[in-house]
PDB file of C-alpha atoms and ligand atoms in Angstrom:
ATOM      1  CA  MET A1140      73.853 112.466 129.989  1.00 89.00           C
ATOM      2  CA  PRO A1141      72.005 112.970 126.703  1.00 89.00           C
ATOM      3  CA  GLN A1142      70.005 116.161 126.542  1.00 94.00           C
ATOM      4  CA  LEU A1143      66.492 116.160 125.124  1.00 98.00           C
ATOM      5  CA  GLU A1144      65.628 119.737 126.094  1.00 97.00           C
ATOM      6  CA  ASP A1145      66.537 122.336 123.488  1.00 97.00           C
ATOM      7  CA  SER A1146      67.731 119.586 121.115  1.00 98.00           C
ATOM      8  CA  THR A1147      66.831 118.659 117.561  1.00 98.00           C
ATOM      9  CA  ILE A1148      65.169 115.260 117.894  1.00 98.00           C
ATOM     10  CA  TRP A1149      64.333 113.099 114.850  1.00 99.00           C
ATOM     11  CA  LEU A1150      61.794 110.353 115.485  1.00 99.00           C
ATOM     12  CA  THR A1151      60.846 107.809 112.817  1.00 99.00           C
ATOM     13  CA  GLY A1152      57.684 105.714 112.802  1.00 98.00           C
ATOM     14  CA  ALA A1153      55.832 108.582 114.472  1.00 98.00           C
ATOM     15  CA  SER A1154      52.448 108.130 112.778  1.00 98.00           C
ATOM     16  CA  SER A1155      51.155 105.381 115.078  1.00 98.00           C
ATOM     17  CA  GLY A1156      51.742 103.191 118.119  1.00 98.00           C
ATOM     18  CA  ILE A1157      54.894 103.686 120.184  1.00 98.00           C
ATOM     19  CA  GLY A1158      56.180 106.405 117.819  1.00 98.00           C
ATOM     20  CA  GLU A1159      53.011 108.464 118.056  1.00 98.00           C
ATOM     21  CA  ALA A1160      52.885 108.113 121.852  1.00 98.00           C
ATOM     22  CA  LEU A1161      56.559 109.093 122.025  1.00 98.00           C
ATOM     23  CA  ALA A1162      55.987 112.124 119.774  1.00 98.00           C
ATOM     24  CA  ARG A1163      53.184 113.227 122.111  1.00 98.00           C
ATOM     25  CA  ARG A1164      55.471 112.759 125.146  1.00 98.00           C
ATOM     26  CA  LEU A1165      58.491 114.519 123.584  1.00 98.00           C
ATOM     27  CA  ALA A1166      56.315 117.432 122.477  1.00 98.00           C
ATOM     28  CA  ARG A1167      55.898 118.286 126.170  1.00 98.00           C
ATOM     29  CA  ILE A1168      59.639 119.069 126.291  1.00 98.00           C
ATOM     30  CA  PRO A1169      60.917 122.354 124.794  1.00 98.00           C
ATOM     31  CA  CYS A1170      62.776 120.927 121.779  1.00 98.00           C
ATOM     32  CA  ARG A1171      62.722 120.850 117.987  1.00 98.00           C
ATOM     33  CA  LEU A1172      60.963 117.627 117.040  1.00 98.00           C
ATOM     34  CA  ALA A1173      61.108 116.229 113.486  1.00 99.00           C
ATOM     35  CA  ILE A1174      58.625 113.380 112.973  1.00 99.00           C
ATOM     36  CA  SER A1175      58.788 110.902 110.082  1.00 99.00           C
ATOM     37  CA  ALA A1176      56.728 108.020 108.667  1.00 98.00           C
ATOM     38  CA  ARG A1177      55.226 107.345 105.231  1.00 98.00           C
ATOM     39  CA  ARG A1178      51.689 108.678 105.840  1.00 98.00           C
ATOM     40  CA  ALA A1179      52.140 112.412 105.296  1.00 98.00           C
ATOM     41  CA  ASP A1180      48.518 113.334 106.119  1.00 98.00           C
ATOM     42  CA  VAL A1181      48.632 111.592 109.515  1.00 98.00           C
ATOM     43  CA  LEU A1182      51.997 113.180 110.340  1.00 98.00           C
ATOM     44  CA  GLU A1183      50.916 116.702 109.323  1.00 98.00           C
ATOM     45  CA  LYS A1184      47.805 116.433 111.491  1.00 98.00           C
ATOM     46  CA  LEU A1185      49.854 115.202 114.451  1.00 98.00           C
ATOM     47  CA  ALA A1186      52.497 117.931 113.984  1.00 98.00           C
ATOM     48  CA  GLY A1187      49.767 120.591 113.861  1.00 98.00           C
ATOM     49  CA  GLU A1188      48.255 119.287 117.089  1.00 98.00           C
ATOM     50  CA  LEU A1189      51.595 118.949 118.911  1.00 98.00           C
ATOM     51  CA  ASN A1190      52.742 122.438 117.940  1.00 96.00           C
ATOM     52  CA  GLU A1191      50.339 123.784 120.559  1.00 94.00           C
ATOM     53  CA  GLY A1192      52.847 122.686 123.238  1.00 94.00           C
ATOM     54  CA  PRO A1193      56.379 123.850 124.164  1.00 98.00           C
ATOM     55  CA  ALA A1194      58.108 121.935 121.315  1.00 98.00           C
ATOM     56  CA  THR A1195      58.378 123.022 117.701  1.00 98.00           C
ATOM     57  CA  VAL A1196      57.154 120.017 115.732  1.00 98.00           C
ATOM     58  CA  ARG A1197      57.427 119.470 111.988  1.00 98.00           C
ATOM     59  CA  ALA A1198      56.485 116.545 109.774  1.00 98.00           C
ATOM     60  CA  PHE A1199      59.094 115.080 107.408  1.00 99.00           C
ATOM     61  CA  PRO A1200      57.280 112.284 105.536  1.00 98.00           C
ATOM     62  CA  LEU A1201      59.698 109.524 104.579  1.00 98.00           C
ATOM     63  CA  ASP A1202      60.048 105.872 103.629  1.00 98.00           C
ATOM     64  CA  VAL A1203      63.095 104.810 105.662  1.00 98.00           C
ATOM     65  CA  THR A1204      63.868 101.957 103.255  1.00 98.00           C
ATOM     66  CA  ASP A1205      64.783 104.565 100.605  1.00 98.00           C
ATOM     67  CA  ARG A1206      68.410 105.426 101.387  1.00 98.00           C
ATOM     68  CA  ASP A1207      68.547 108.551  99.178  1.00 98.00           C
ATOM     69  CA  ALA A1208      65.300 109.852 100.647  1.00 98.00           C
ATOM     70  CA  VAL A1209      66.707 109.313 104.146  1.00 99.00           C
ATOM     71  CA  ARG A1210      69.752 111.466 103.259  1.00 98.00           C
ATOM     72  CA  GLN A1211      67.546 114.180 101.727  1.00 98.00           C
ATOM     73  CA  THR A1212      65.284 114.201 104.787  1.00 98.00           C
ATOM     74  CA  THR A1213      68.287 114.550 107.106  1.00 98.00           C
ATOM     75  CA  ASP A1214      69.395 117.591 105.087  1.00 98.00           C
ATOM     76  CA  ALA A1215      65.867 119.016 105.188  1.00 98.00           C
ATOM     77  CA  ILE A1216      65.732 118.604 108.981  1.00 98.00           C
ATOM     78  CA  ALA A1217      69.157 120.232 109.352  1.00 98.00           C
ATOM     79  CA  GLY A1218      67.981 123.108 107.152  1.00 98.00           C
ATOM     80  CA  ALA A1219      64.848 123.657 109.224  1.00 98.00           C
ATOM     81  CA  PHE A1220      66.052 122.844 112.735  1.00 98.00           C
ATOM     82  CA  GLY A1221      69.855 122.489 112.663  1.00 97.00           C
ATOM     83  CA  PRO A1222      71.723 119.172 112.791  1.00 98.00           C
ATOM     84  CA  VAL A1223      70.053 116.203 114.473  1.00 98.00           C
ATOM     85  CA  ASP A1224      71.168 115.869 118.108  1.00 98.00           C
ATOM     86  CA  VAL A1225      69.002 112.858 118.925  1.00 98.00           C
ATOM     87  CA  LEU A1226      67.908 110.178 116.444  1.00 99.00           C
ATOM     88  CA  ILE A1227      65.201 107.758 117.542  1.00 99.00           C
ATOM     89  CA  ALA A1228      65.042 105.018 114.882  1.00 99.00           C
ATOM     90  CA  ASN A1229      61.692 103.480 115.742  1.00 98.00           C
ATOM     91  CA  ALA A1230      60.008 102.655 112.389  1.00 98.00           C
ATOM     92  CA  GLY A1231      59.401  98.942 112.087  1.00 98.00           C
ATOM     93  CA  THR A1232      56.910  96.202 111.458  1.00 97.00           C
ATOM     94  CA  TYR A1233      56.092  92.595 112.310  1.00 96.00           C
ATOM     95  CA  LYS A1234      54.817  90.018 109.842  1.00 94.00           C
ATOM     96  CA  PRO A1235      54.334  86.515 111.233  1.00 93.00           C
ATOM     97  CA  ASP A1236      56.073  83.788 109.248  1.00 91.00           C
ATOM     98  CA  ASP A1237      55.475  80.097 108.960  1.00 89.00           C
ATOM     99  CA  PRO A1238      57.760  77.354 107.599  1.00 90.00           C
ATOM    100  CA  GLU A1239      54.777  75.747 105.806  1.00 92.00           C
ATOM    101  CA  HIS A1240      54.239  78.877 103.697  1.00 91.00           C
ATOM    102  CA  PHE A1241      57.784  80.184 103.742  1.00 92.00           C
ATOM    103  CA  ASP A1242      58.468  83.220 101.596  1.00 94.00           C
ATOM    104  CA  ALA A1243      61.945  84.782 101.721  1.00 96.00           C
ATOM    105  CA  GLU A1244      60.389  88.062 100.650  1.00 96.00           C
ATOM    106  CA  ILE A1245      59.002  88.486 104.174  1.00 96.00           C
ATOM    107  CA  CYS A1246      62.596  88.233 105.455  1.00 97.00           C
ATOM    108  CA  ASP A1247      63.880  90.698 102.843  1.00 98.00           C
ATOM    109  CA  ASP A1248      61.120  93.238 103.540  1.00 98.00           C
ATOM    110  CA  THR A1249      61.428  92.923 107.299  1.00 98.00           C
ATOM    111  CA  MET A1250      65.226  93.292 107.240  1.00 98.00           C
ATOM    112  CA  ARG A1251      64.961  96.248 104.860  1.00 98.00           C
ATOM    113  CA  LEU A1252      62.622  98.122 107.195  1.00 98.00           C
ATOM    114  CA  ASN A1253      63.591  97.007 110.717  1.00 98.00           C
ATOM    115  CA  PHE A1254      67.341  96.785 110.175  1.00 99.00           C
ATOM    116  CA  SER A1255      68.435  98.693 107.043  1.00 99.00           C
ATOM    117  CA  GLY A1256      65.886 101.471 107.644  1.00 99.00           C
ATOM    118  CA  ALA A1257      67.486 102.191 111.007  1.00 99.00           C
ATOM    119  CA  VAL A1258      70.997 101.833 109.561  1.00 99.00           C
ATOM    120  CA  TYR A1259      70.248 104.351 106.762  1.00 99.00           C
ATOM    121  CA  CYS A1260      69.056 106.919 109.336  1.00 99.00           C
ATOM    122  CA  ILE A1261      72.150 106.333 111.456  1.00 99.00           C
ATOM    123  CA  GLU A1262      74.407 106.648 108.390  1.00 98.00           C
ATOM    124  CA  ALA A1263      72.788 109.991 107.565  1.00 98.00           C
ATOM    125  CA  VAL A1264      73.182 111.597 111.020  1.00 98.00           C
ATOM    126  CA  MET A1265      76.418 110.025 112.269  1.00 98.00           C
ATOM    127  CA  PRO A1266      79.086 112.095 110.430  1.00 98.00           C
ATOM    128  CA  ALA A1267      77.755 115.410 111.777  1.00 98.00           C
ATOM    129  CA  MET A1268      77.497 113.933 115.273  1.00 98.00           C
ATOM    130  CA  ILE A1269      81.109 112.728 115.123  1.00 98.00           C
ATOM    131  CA  GLU A1270      82.219 116.122 113.823  1.00 98.00           C
ATOM    132  CA  ARG A1271      80.436 117.935 116.637  1.00 98.00           C
ATOM    133  CA  ARG A1272      81.595 115.317 119.151  1.00 98.00           C
ATOM    134  CA  SER A1273      78.073 115.033 120.479  1.00 97.00           C
ATOM    135  CA  GLY A1274      74.907 113.175 119.633  1.00 98.00           C
ATOM    136  CA  TYR A1275      72.589 110.443 120.774  1.00 98.00           C
ATOM    137  CA  ILE A1276      71.389 107.461 118.727  1.00 98.00           C
ATOM    138  CA  VAL A1277      68.440 105.435 119.995  1.00 99.00           C
ATOM    139  CA  GLY A1278      67.386 102.277 118.153  1.00 99.00           C
ATOM    140  CA  VAL A1279      64.069 100.571 118.887  1.00 99.00           C
ATOM    141  CA  SER A1280      64.636  96.837 118.730  1.00 98.00           C
ATOM    142  CA  SER A1281      62.718  94.178 120.718  1.00 98.00           C
ATOM    143  CA  LEU A1282      63.086  91.545 123.436  1.00 98.00           C
ATOM    144  CA  VAL A1283      62.298  89.139 120.581  1.00 98.00           C
ATOM    145  CA  GLY A1284      65.791  89.927 119.309  1.00 98.00           C
ATOM    146  CA  TYR A1285      67.284  88.015 122.265  1.00 98.00           C
ATOM    147  CA  ARG A1286      66.367  84.506 121.004  1.00 98.00           C
ATOM    148  CA  GLY A1287      64.381  82.765 118.267  1.00 97.00           C
ATOM    149  CA  LEU A1288      60.622  82.488 118.777  1.00 96.00           C
ATOM    150  CA  PRO A1289      57.910  80.691 116.764  1.00 95.00           C
ATOM    151  CA  ARG A1290      56.437  82.680 113.839  1.00 93.00           C
ATOM    152  CA  ALA A1291      59.037  85.397 114.303  1.00 96.00           C
ATOM    153  CA  SER A1292      62.067  84.166 112.365  1.00 96.00           C
ATOM    154  CA  ALA A1293      62.146  87.229 110.087  1.00 97.00           C
ATOM    155  CA  TYR A1294      61.165  89.713 112.789  1.00 98.00           C
ATOM    156  CA  GLY A1295      63.446  88.205 115.441  1.00 98.00           C
ATOM    157  CA  ALA A1296      66.394  88.106 113.043  1.00 98.00           C
ATOM    158  CA  SER A1297      65.918  91.772 112.106  1.00 98.00           C
ATOM    159  CA  LYS A1298      65.750  92.821 115.765  1.00 98.00           C
ATOM    160  CA  ALA A1299      68.707  90.618 116.774  1.00 98.00           C
ATOM    161  CA  ALA A1300      70.684  92.226 113.947  1.00 98.00           C
ATOM    162  CA  LEU A1301      69.781  95.695 115.182  1.00 99.00           C
ATOM    163  CA  ILE A1302      70.770  94.920 118.790  1.00 98.00           C
ATOM    164  CA  ASN A1303      74.119  93.499 117.672  1.00 98.00           C
ATOM    165  CA  PHE A1304      74.742  96.378 115.240  1.00 98.00           C
ATOM    166  CA  LEU A1305      74.055  99.062 117.860  1.00 98.00           C
ATOM    167  CA  GLU A1306      76.020  97.277 120.557  1.00 98.00           C
ATOM    168  CA  ALA A1307      79.027  97.057 118.238  1.00 98.00           C
ATOM    169  CA  LEU A1308      78.644 100.633 116.980  1.00 98.00           C
ATOM    170  CA  ARG A1309      78.667 101.962 120.535  1.00 98.00           C
ATOM    171  CA  PHE A1310      82.328 100.943 120.973  1.00 97.00           C
ATOM    172  CA  GLY A1311      83.427 103.119 118.044  1.00 96.00           C
ATOM    173  CA  LEU A1312      81.149 106.060 118.803  1.00 98.00           C
ATOM    174  CA  HIS A1313      81.995 106.240 122.494  1.00 94.00           C
ATOM    175  CA  HIS A1314      85.365 107.903 121.702  1.00 95.00           C
ATOM    176  CA  HIS A1315      83.611 110.532 119.591  1.00 98.00           C
ATOM    177  CA  GLY A1316      81.218 111.649 122.328  1.00 97.00           C
ATOM    178  CA  VAL A1317      78.217 110.002 120.650  1.00 98.00           C
ATOM    179  CA  GLN A1318      75.977 107.855 122.857  1.00 98.00           C
ATOM    180  CA  VAL A1319      73.859 104.856 121.865  1.00 98.00           C
ATOM    181  CA  SER A1320      70.788 103.367 123.562  1.00 98.00           C
ATOM    182  CA  ILE A1321      69.028 100.166 122.571  1.00 98.00           C
ATOM    183  CA  VAL A1322      65.307 100.010 123.367  1.00 99.00           C
ATOM    184  CA  ASN A1323      63.942  96.491 123.822  1.00 98.00           C
ATOM    185  CA  PRO A1324      60.186  96.520 124.385  1.00 98.00           C
ATOM    186  CA  GLY A1325      58.129  93.440 125.215  1.00 98.00           C
ATOM    187  CA  PHE A1326      54.469  93.638 124.199  1.00 97.00           C
ATOM    188  CA  VAL A1327      53.054  97.143 123.863  1.00 98.00           C
ATOM    189  CA  LYS A1328      49.469  97.792 122.792  1.00 97.00           C
ATOM    190  CA  THR A1329      49.695  99.362 119.327  1.00 98.00           C
ATOM    191  CA  PRO A1330      48.234  98.703 115.842  1.00 96.00           C
ATOM    192  CA  LEU A1331      51.178  96.264 115.376  1.00 96.00           C
ATOM    193  CA  THR A1332      50.180  94.041 118.320  1.00 95.00           C
ATOM    194  CA  ASP A1333      46.412  94.520 117.740  1.00 94.00           C
ATOM    195  CA  LYS A1334      46.875  92.058 114.822  1.00 91.00           C
ATOM    196  CA  ASN A1335      48.318  89.320 117.073  1.00 90.00           C
ATOM    197  CA  ASP A1336      46.095  86.309 117.748  1.00 88.00           C
ATOM    198  CA  PHE A1337      48.256  84.863 120.552  1.00 88.00           C
ATOM    199  CA  GLU A1338      48.574  85.566 124.258  1.00 89.00           C
ATOM    200  CA  MET A1339      50.759  88.611 124.987  1.00 94.00           C
ATOM    201  CA  PRO A1340      51.953  88.474 128.611  1.00 94.00           C
ATOM    202  CA  PHE A1341      52.374  91.801 130.439  1.00 97.00           C
ATOM    203  CA  LEU A1342      50.930  93.766 127.489  1.00 97.00           C
ATOM    204  CA  MET A1343      51.695  97.419 128.241  1.00 98.00           C
ATOM    205  CA  PRO A1344      49.854 100.601 127.172  1.00 98.00           C
ATOM    206  CA  ALA A1345      51.920 102.748 124.795  1.00 98.00           C
ATOM    207  CA  ASP A1346      51.820 105.842 127.025  1.00 98.00           C
ATOM    208  CA  ARG A1347      53.361 103.865 129.902  1.00 98.00           C
ATOM    209  CA  ALA A1348      55.986 102.380 127.588  1.00 98.00           C
ATOM    210  CA  VAL A1349      57.121 105.796 126.393  1.00 98.00           C
ATOM    211  CA  GLU A1350      57.425 107.092 129.962  1.00 98.00           C
ATOM    212  CA  VAL A1351      59.980 104.311 130.592  1.00 98.00           C
ATOM    213  CA  MET A1352      61.682 105.159 127.281  1.00 98.00           C
ATOM    214  CA  VAL A1353      62.026 108.874 128.050  1.00 98.00           C
ATOM    215  CA  ARG A1354      63.272 108.186 131.572  1.00 98.00           C
ATOM    216  CA  GLY A1355      65.860 105.784 130.154  1.00 98.00           C
ATOM    217  CA  MET A1356      66.912 108.246 127.458  1.00 98.00           C
ATOM    218  CA  GLU A1357      67.334 111.077 129.960  1.00 98.00           C
ATOM    219  CA  ARG A1358      69.707 108.809 131.892  1.00 98.00           C
ATOM    220  CA  GLY A1359      71.493 107.636 128.755  1.00 97.00           C
ATOM    221  CA  LYS A1360      70.852 103.987 129.620  1.00 98.00           C
ATOM    222  CA  LYS A1361      72.651 101.537 127.349  1.00 98.00           C
ATOM    223  CA  GLU A1362      69.588  99.292 127.236  1.00 98.00           C
ATOM    224  CA  ILE A1363      66.044 100.437 127.939  1.00 98.00           C
ATOM    225  CA  TYR A1364      63.707  97.479 128.423  1.00 98.00           C
ATOM    226  CA  PHE A1365      60.100  97.025 129.502  1.00 98.00           C
ATOM    227  CA  PRO A1366      57.906  95.685 130.953  1.00 98.00           C
ATOM    228  CA  TRP A1367      60.520  94.596 133.474  1.00 97.00           C
ATOM    229  CA  GLN A1368      58.693  91.330 134.319  1.00 97.00           C
ATOM    230  CA  LEU A1369      58.813  90.027 130.738  1.00 97.00           C
ATOM    231  CA  ALA A1370      62.274  91.480 130.171  1.00 98.00           C
ATOM    232  CA  TRP A1371      63.718  89.503 133.079  1.00 98.00           C
ATOM    233  CA  ILE A1372      62.067  86.291 131.860  1.00 97.00           C
ATOM    234  CA  PHE A1373      63.650  86.903 128.442  1.00 97.00           C
ATOM    235  CA  LYS A1374      67.009  87.736 130.022  1.00 98.00           C
ATOM    236  CA  LEU A1375      66.959  84.452 131.941  1.00 97.00           C
ATOM    237  CA  MET A1376      65.957  82.543 128.819  1.00 96.00           C
ATOM    238  CA  ARG A1377      68.918  84.029 126.985  1.00 96.00           C
ATOM    239  CA  VAL A1378      71.320  82.004 129.131  1.00 97.00           C
ATOM    240  CA  LEU A1379      69.438  78.692 128.847  1.00 98.00           C
ATOM    241  CA  PRO A1380      71.086  75.935 126.796  1.00 97.00           C
ATOM    242  CA  PHE A1381      69.457  75.391 123.368  1.00 97.00           C
ATOM    243  CA  PRO A1382      67.668  72.058 124.160  1.00 97.00           C
ATOM    244  CA  LEU A1383      66.145  73.374 127.371  1.00 97.00           C
ATOM    245  CA  TYR A1384      65.108  76.653 125.738  1.00 97.00           C
ATOM    246  CA  HIS A1385      63.461  74.756 122.871  1.00 97.00           C
ATOM    247  CA  ARG A1386      61.523  72.443 125.208  1.00 97.00           C
ATOM    248  CA  LEU A1387      60.296  75.362 127.303  1.00 96.00           C
ATOM    249  CA  ILE A1388      59.088  77.514 124.395  1.00 95.00           C
ATOM    250  CA  ALA A1389      57.583  74.565 122.499  1.00 96.00           C
ATOM    251  CA  ALA A1390      55.603  73.539 125.581  1.00 94.00           C
ATOM    252  CA  ARG A1391      54.477  77.108 126.247  1.00 90.00           C
ATOM    253  CA  THR A1392      53.417  77.920 122.667  1.00 88.00           C
ATOM    254  CA  GLY A1393      52.329  74.463 121.487  1.00 83.00           C
ATOM    255  CA  LYS A1394      54.688  74.757 118.479  1.00 76.00           C
TER     256      LYS A1394
HETATM  257  N1  NAP B2681      54.284  97.048 119.872  1.00 82.31           N
HETATM  258  C1  NAP B2681      55.111  96.170 120.403  1.00 82.31           C
HETATM  259  O1  NAP B2681      54.717  95.301 121.220  1.00 82.31           O
HETATM  260  C2  NAP B2681      56.569  96.197 120.068  1.00 82.31           C
HETATM  261  C3  NAP B2681      57.420  95.327 120.762  1.00 82.31           C
HETATM  262  C4  NAP B2681      58.776  95.345 120.483  1.00 82.31           C
HETATM  263  C5  NAP B2681      59.276  96.230 119.540  1.00 82.31           C
HETATM  264  N2  NAP B2681      58.423  97.055 118.867  1.00 82.31           N
HETATM  265  C6  NAP B2681      59.010  97.937 117.864  1.00 82.31           C
HETATM  266  O2  NAP B2681      58.586  99.266 118.102  1.00 82.31           O
HETATM  267  C7  NAP B2681      58.544  99.982 116.867  1.00 82.31           C
HETATM  268  C8  NAP B2681      57.190 100.642 116.721  1.00 82.31           C
HETATM  269  O3  NAP B2681      56.209  99.616 116.689  1.00 82.31           O
HETATM  270  P1  NAP B2681      54.663  99.874 116.942  1.00 82.31           P
HETATM  271  O4  NAP B2681      54.165  98.753 117.757  1.00 82.31           O
HETATM  272  O5  NAP B2681      54.443 101.267 117.373  1.00 82.31           O
HETATM  273  O6  NAP B2681      54.114  99.648 115.459  1.00 82.31           O
HETATM  274  P2  NAP B2681      53.066 100.478 114.562  1.00 82.31           P
HETATM  275  O7  NAP B2681      51.978 101.041 115.395  1.00 82.31           O
HETATM  276  O8  NAP B2681      52.731  99.558 113.445  1.00 82.31           O
HETATM  277  O9  NAP B2681      53.949 101.693 114.024  1.00 82.31           O
HETATM  278  C9  NAP B2681      54.960 101.499 113.099  1.00 82.31           C
HETATM  279  C10 NAP B2681      55.406 102.863 112.609  1.00 82.31           C
HETATM  280  O10 NAP B2681      56.432 102.668 111.626  1.00 82.31           O
HETATM  281  C11 NAP B2681      56.088 103.418 110.466  1.00 82.31           C
HETATM  282  N3  NAP B2681      56.626 102.788 109.268  1.00 82.31           N
HETATM  283  C12 NAP B2681      56.333 101.560 108.770  1.00 82.31           C
HETATM  284  N4  NAP B2681      57.007 101.354 107.626  1.00 82.31           N
HETATM  285  C13 NAP B2681      57.749 102.475 107.404  1.00 82.31           C
HETATM  286  C14 NAP B2681      58.650 102.881 106.388  1.00 82.31           C
HETATM  287  N5  NAP B2681      58.952 102.075 105.345  1.00 82.31           N
HETATM  288  N6  NAP B2681      59.228 104.102 106.482  1.00 82.31           N
HETATM  289  C15 NAP B2681      58.937 104.929 107.519  1.00 82.31           C
HETATM  290  N7  NAP B2681      58.100 104.601 108.509  1.00 82.31           N
HETATM  291  C16 NAP B2681      57.505 103.392 108.440  1.00 82.31           C
HETATM  292  C17 NAP B2681      54.563 103.445 110.473  1.00 82.31           C
HETATM  293  O11 NAP B2681      54.058 104.563 109.762  1.00 82.31           O
HETATM  294  P3  NAP B2681      53.600 104.591 108.226  1.00 82.31           P
HETATM  295  O12 NAP B2681      52.743 103.383 108.001  1.00 82.31           O
HETATM  296  O13 NAP B2681      52.871 105.887 108.138  1.00 82.31           O
HETATM  297  O14 NAP B2681      54.854 104.592 107.432  1.00 82.31           O
HETATM  298  C18 NAP B2681      54.291 103.649 111.950  1.00 82.31           C
HETATM  299  O15 NAP B2681      54.420 105.003 112.289  1.00 82.31           O
HETATM  300  C19 NAP B2681      58.847  98.953 115.781  1.00 82.31           C
HETATM  301  O16 NAP B2681      60.214  99.014 115.438  1.00 82.31           O
HETATM  302  C20 NAP B2681      58.539  97.630 116.454  1.00 82.31           C
HETATM  303  O17 NAP B2681      59.235  96.553 115.895  1.00 82.31           O
HETATM  304  C21 NAP B2681      57.087  97.060 119.110  1.00 82.31           C
END
């Protein structure tokens, strides 16, 4: 089982939403917690606050789409805390898209952050994990990565890519003692979903979501999904034939 206690944990996207709630939750565990996101001031404030607890928390401001900066940050974390034992690649965003105003730049930007950003972090920590024959990689994807949904072609594609990438990577890493978990949240109340103007079934508070995440991580679950009600609906929809799936979603969303 992966060990969170007494480990060096690197969490990206820690300045708000799920990442911030997770940083708060992990800081209750005695560990060395490195938190990253672009907004240095927010991170520093959070690290200062969380250092009151049993964990040692330090801010490592970073844009995960900058591959060189990701490598430098990994070295900086190793210098301060020792090599990363647990990577939680959580940084990500959602921009709705629309075929009537299609702009491929939304796809490029979304892939660069949600997919390549995670891949760069994994690239930076993986060699040392393989060498030490231990490590734990957690990627935050989405239930939206299961199948295409209206106004989420860029987002869904980036999350589908991440699920597939991590699932494939797990086969190779397994023999090196490195574990991989894929986190697939449904709707969680964060600044990301606060922008949504559509119905979000089973919307979950971030503190509840991270409890499920930590429980799943402690058990080394291959997939951590929540809320279970929405997850099971999505899992069922994954096996529907294309025409039936299309009819169902079109009727439900009016698209
Ligand atoms: N909320 C949901 O319902 C939901 C559902 C499924 C999956 N997810 C996934 O969960 C993750 C967290 O989402 P959230 O809802 O917590 O969103 P959020 O509140 O918008 O937080 C996103 C985090 O990512 C960071 N970030 C954005 N661009 C970055 C960059 N280039 N480099 C480094 N950090 C960057 C942001 O910090 P800075 O702005 O300071 O960089 C922030 O800390 C995302 O991967 C999202 O796709 C969320």
